[in-house]
Each structure stands twice: as structure tokens, then as C-alpha cells.
Amino acid sequence: MKYRREIDGLRAVAVLPVILFHAGFSWFSGGYVGVDVFFVISGFLITSILINDLDNGCFSIAKFYERRARRILPALFFVLLCCIPFAYAWMIPQQFKDFSQAFMAVVLFLSNILLWAKTDYFAPSAELNPLLHTWSLAVEEQFYIFFPVLLFSLWRFGKQPVFYVVVILSFISLFLSEWGWRNSPVANFYLLPTRAWEMGVGAMCAFYNHKRIIQASQPLSSIGLFLILYSVFLFDEEIPFPSIYTLVPVLGTALIILFCSTGTLVYKLLSLRHVVGIGLVSYSAYLWHQPLMAFARIKIYPYPHWTVMLALCVASIVLAYFSWRYIERPFRTKNGSWVDSRGKVFSTAIAASIAIFSFGLYVHLNNGMPDRIRLNDIQRSYLSTATASPMRSKCHASADNKIEPKDACRYNNENAAIAVLGDSHVVELAYALGEQFKGTDIGVAHFSFSGCGPSYGNAESSSCTDWTNDTVSYLIDSEEFTHVIVSYRVAAHIWGTFQGTYSNLPSVKGEEVAKVVIESLRNTLLDISESGKRVIYVDQSPELPRSIQELIYSGRLVGGNIQGLSRGWWNSFVDFFENTGVIPEFIDRVDVAKIYCDNESCYAGREGVSFYFDENHMSVEGAKRVADLIIEESEILGER
């Protein structure tokens, strides 16, 4: 197909927002849509090549995959190898083990499957994953396992019927993404079935453009660029993705592909020398940026300054040039490359994949090689107590693990007098209460849903809202419970998390978001209380700037204790919530900071006991201390 300079310029528009988004620059809150732009471009270019080959009767699966291997693997494998020494030197064992699993997944093009099982793309912990970005490579390669075979199989029926098949399958995928963000948002983000329609849109553009001269349109190409930039600057992590909203950057990209040509302003902008230059190295830039930023965040405590992140954005482009010049280009074609035959391409790719996979397997089987790091006795004690509830996987509901209220876990006694309601921050608390009530007849029922803030009474349907409404109604109607303990990571639901911003405060998500959270929580407390049950509200535990394991391994101990945040900073963080007056005066309230903090500091652990198992969830031991405080202040045992 004819080279289109503006497409390389469009690649620059795609990669720069992704890099700046991952660097944490808030102006580019929707920078992640650059990946969607890449998906459309990829669908267009690859389908154009396939259609030309099929039309000319020279299509070959072997040739197609040789071309993909030459394009994708050399730079990818080089970046992976460059990551190893930094991962070995700087990562704590669990991080190194996760990294090794990612290594194995990358060479099998299953990164998106692994991340679906382990990581929310927008979670703070994702910023520390050097290979987070490889999920999109996996989606593309999975698409290109099936798509060429589909075209080849159907081509004998004619180009137009094949086009309609692509249209139908793309609409099915789009509708599936609309269902997915409501019912299984993490799977929806990472998996091929809900992403395929984006490459399908690019494929439709290829069918439309085949053997046609591009009809330049100033208005339509300008609208296309506007839609992409609108998404980059005005979308954020609260936008369900992918979904119908994803049509904004996807259609914007399609409009540029279809109607951007010489004479249009967009063509002139995208064809500028430096814009095209960034586009040419965009694949390598995409590969480099996340490892650079992740390793910087791992190494620099508590977080790198914005100037460091900006420098790493520039470094991504600089490294990308050298990677493109000396790794990508020499392998693109047979001429001038020592891999000068198809057999050598496949044999080299297989050998390199086996070597990388073997390294990953070795580190995984050795649990992240903990012997790399020497620990003293108190550090070992902290590590041994940084544990989650053993019932977390069984009893904690999520969009992918539905648990009906009637099926909630019971601890200590099947006839539960106490119910514990909230998000993931009550999992250990419910378990700890059950443990502390052993020797009595008091049972504890566990009602929690992952990442689900106060949403009782919300009109918009989602797996979180539906579960909350059903559960609160169940608690109100049930005669089983005498006490209901409610706790949420409420400050984070209002503010957003501060991971990545500390020691600066994050911005409130917005008055409307805060209003919904506050009203839902207040209505939850009031309605349950009016049903005759005693309601106890437990403030969330202070959070940490880094995970407890990182604090332990880095030896951040003062007088044998692990300091987390300053007390003043934490008070400022929760101040917005405090000033809302959301908790009615007649509701009992338990202040967790009373036992986790003194006047100066909030602690991650004391005297060899960790209060957390990550950066924000209480450990079982930490939760036991809160459970004791609840029992003491509410005098539950004295009432029986």
C-alpha cells in the first residue's frame, strides 16, 4: 500500500498522550486513549496489507507472521532484556515474582490475560509494573491470530460480504463492551472480545479505502483530530472503558484515516517533520516509557518529582530513536539483516522466547529470589504479619465473583448477630471480629464488594450498585442482625487515591461525585438504623504512600517502628469528609487513627507487627486491634 506520511503523524498523536498519562500529568487524564488510536491504526494498516495480498492472490499466513515477527519481536525482546538488571536490583520479592510472570506472559502474548487476573489498569499498584503496557500488544497479536484466517476463509465469497461480516462482528464486540464495563470492568478493559471492535473499525476503513483515492475533507479531518484531543484532555479513569464512550477517539481516528489528505490543515500538522519522526519511533517509545517510569517509581521514595517524570518522557523518545535505528529497522526486511530468511526469523524468535520464558519461570519458581535482599529479625517479623484474611478469596465479592447477600460468609457462628458492610477495607475487619468473638456465641456476617464505594440508592445500574442495594435491603429486612458495622475507603472514593501524589494532596474528584458518595453513605446509615439495628461506623484506616512490603524491605524503620504518613497530612486528607457532617450524631463512630497514629505520625507497623498487608488494606493483625477497639467502645459483649 502507498505510504501515508500523516499516519505516522497520527501515531505520534497516539503515543505522546499515553506517555504523558503514565507519567502522571493530570492534564492528560485521558491519555490512555492513545492505545485505542493505535488499535484503529493497526486494524487499518494490517487489513490493507491483507486485502491487497488476497486481491492479488499472494496471501500467505507464513509471510504474514514473518512480517509481524520482524516488526514486533526484536525491539520487544531487547527492552525486556534491558529491564532484567534493574528488576533484579530494585524489586522486592513479590514485585520480582510478578515481573517474572509478566515475562512469561509477554512471550506468549498473554499479558492481557495475566493482568486481567491480577491488576486493575488504573490501580496505583499498576504504576509499579514495568510491563503493564504489554497488555495492548497481546490484544493485537491475539486479534491477528484469528483475523487473517477469517479473511482468507471468507474471501472466496467476495469483498463486500467479508466487509459486512467485519461490521457485524465489530458491532457485537462493541455491544459486549457496553455489557462488560457494567458487569466485569477489568475483564472488559483487557480482553480481546471487548476490544476487537476498535481494530474492526480500522479494518472497515481499509475496506472502504481499498482502490479508492482519499477524498480530502477539511471539516471531517478536523473533527477527527478534535475528537481525539477531546478524549485525551477531558476523559479520565472514571469514564467506563471500553464502552460507547470509546467511539469518540475511535471515530476520530477513523475520520483522519478516511478524510485527511494533502490540502487539509490536519494533514499539514500531522506531516510536520518532527511529528512524523516521533510517529516513526512510536512503537519503541511505547515499549520504553513504562519500564523507565515504573523503575523510577520503585527506586525513588516516596515518588519521583514531576521534573523527573518529564525527563523520563524525553528519555523514552531518545531511547526509542536508538532502538528504532539499530534494533527495529535492521530486522524489518531481509536486506542487510543477519536474519535473512523466514526460517531464521522463526527459529530465532522461538529460541529467544524460550530463553526469556525460562528466566521468568526460574524467578517465579524461586518466589522472586528473596535471598537477594538481607533482612534483620524485626523486618522478618513485620513481613510475617503483613497478611490478608485467609477468607478473602472466598468471602469477598466483586464484579467477577458475585456473592448473594443470603450466601455471605459467617464467622464463629452461623447465626450472626453482627453484620459487617463495606468495600474491600472491611474484609480483614470482618474476619478479625469473628476471631475475637471466639469463645462467645456471637457470629459475624461478612458483606463486602471490591472497589465498591457507598452507592446505596444510586439510580445508575452497575454490579456495584446492584449488589449494594440488594445487600442493604437484605440487612434492613433481616431479623438476624442486632448490630451492623459499616466502613468504607470513603476518602479515596471522594478524593481519589494519593498514591503517586504524596506528599501533595490529590484533588477532589468533583462535587457531583462527592455528593453521590456522601448521600449514599448517609442514607445507608440512616435506613439501617431506622430498621431497629444498632449501626457502628468505623473510619477508614490511614493509608500508606507505598506498600508495607516496600517499606519493610527498604528498611524505613524509626525506633523499630514503620512510619507511614504524618498525622497532620492524614487529617488534611480526610478533612473534606469530616466537614460534610455525613455521619449522624446518634451513630456510634470508631476512630481507627486513635490506635494507628500518635500526634506526629501514623504508623504502618509497630513493635514487629504490621498493620497493613499492602498500601491501604489492614492486615489481619492490624484489623484485630481495630476489632478490639470496636468491642471496647461499643460494649457489644456487655449487651449480651
Phi, psi and omega in degrees: 000156182290136179295134178242109184301322184291337177292320174296323175297322178294327176298323178296320177297331179282314190280324184297314177298324178298314181298314182290328175295312180292338176283348176094016179280116190295335178300332182258048185297337177252021184300338179299343180291348175303327177297322180292324175298316177301318181301316181294315178301314180299313178302321180292309185293314182294318180294324177300316179296316181296318180296316179299316180295317180294320181293328181267001177070026182239022181291137178214124178300318181298318179294321180299312183287332172297316180298318179295318181297317179295326183283319192263315197285316186303309181294321180300310181295324180296315179296319178302314181296323179292335181286333190302308183298325180289321177296317181297319186279326193248341186274140172287164187307315182294321177297318181293324177293315177299320178299319180294323176295321177296322177304312180296318182294324182298312184290341176264001185053050178234020182302321181294326178294315179298315182292325175303319182285339191236330195219129167283128184305325184265003178289146180304324181296336180296333180295340182266006181264108183296340184246020179305319188289347183287353177301323184288327175296320180296318179300314180299312183293325175296320178299319184276000167285319187265323191295313179300322179295320178299312180298314181299319183292326186261352189299331182295343179275354179108156185294320183295314176300322178296319178302315181293327175297316178299318179298312182297313180296324179292319178295321177298316180297319178297314179297324178295323178292327176294320175290321188294319184291337178277330190246333179208073191297324181290315176299320180301321182290318193265336195265152184301315186303329180263000178248342187301328184297333180292316174290331176298322177297318176298321178297319178299320177299321180295317177298316182295321184279347186301121179061024175244148172276134182296129177270101184296135178221114178299310181296313186291321178292325178292320176299320179301312179295321178300317181297320178295311182294324175302315179296317183298317188266337186246344172283159172209187185290349178281343178288125178297132188212134350287157182190194178298333178296331183293343176300334182299299178290330182292313178291327175300316178296317180299319180297321178292317179300319186276330192231009178263117179209178182306139180102340179268152179297320181297320177299316181298319180292313184287341181265003176301144189306309185288330177293314177298320180300316177295322178298321180297325182260014188297324180295312178295322178298320178296319180294321187280325195296317184292316175302317180301314184286322179295314181294326176296318179293325178292319187278322189263125181254140353282328176209152178295146175293156183299331179293325177295316181294323177295320178297323179290329174298316179294318180298326178300319181288319180297311178298324180299321179299311181294322178295318179293317185290319189249351178244305184294302188301315181299335183265353186295320183235168179290327183292127177080002180249142177288342173269078192259015177214160180298320180299318179294323178300309184291319181293320178294318180298318180293315180297315180295320180297318180296319180296315181293317179298319181296318176300312180300318180296319180299312181295320179298312182294337178261019173053042177078014176051063183298338181294350176298333189242126179273132180238149173269179186297319182291326175296319178296322178297316178298317180298320184291340180257000178274065188239147177270171177298134176292349181259005186301311184292328182278321193255351186261117183281157175203178178299331181261358181221078183288131175231114179292147181307322181292342181260011182300148179294144174242136178246141173075321181205130180298330176271092188274130174267338184243132174248140176243122186238136174165202178265204184296347181282355177255359184300306181290328179295316179298315180296317181295321177298318177301319179293320183287338180270002178300140185093356174240179177261013184275122176259155181236127177258139190249116179235103179218151179222129188296128175067013187258102179284181177305121183215016180296127179087357178296141183282325184286128182281135171203168180299324179293307182297316181298316179296316181298313180299316180296318184289315179297319177298320178297316180295320180295317185280336186286139174265003183288325191260139173256333181230140174232119178262125184242133176205141178221159169279061197291323180299321179292325179292335179269312185274325201093168181280162178256004175298125183099343180248335183306133018262016171275151176282144173285169177270146173300139184301328182154151183299323181293318178298313181298319181298317180296315180298313184294315180295320180296317180294315180299316180295325177299310182295317182292313185293321178292320180296320181292345177278004176097004181263149176278124183254132178239121178261128181251119177299148179293153177287147174303144182265174182244150177289334176220167182295154180301323180296320178296319180295322180290310184294329180276358175070035182275064180250138176235114182062030180085352178257156179257113179280139177256276182242164168284146181298321180298319180296316181296320178299321178293323181295320183267001185299321180301315179295318182299322184283353180281341183063032186289331183273113179302148185297332183278356177274129176295140183227134181245124182264105182295326181299339179301326181255343180267343188231157164247197183291339185257318190224156166252133191257145173276338178186156179221143173051042176082006180245120179280135177271352185225160170246354171214218182268352182214341181270134176297145170283171176300317180294320176296319180293327178298323178293322177291319178301318178297321179295319178299313181298318181293312187282329181269346179055041181300317182295327181288341180278349188253000000 
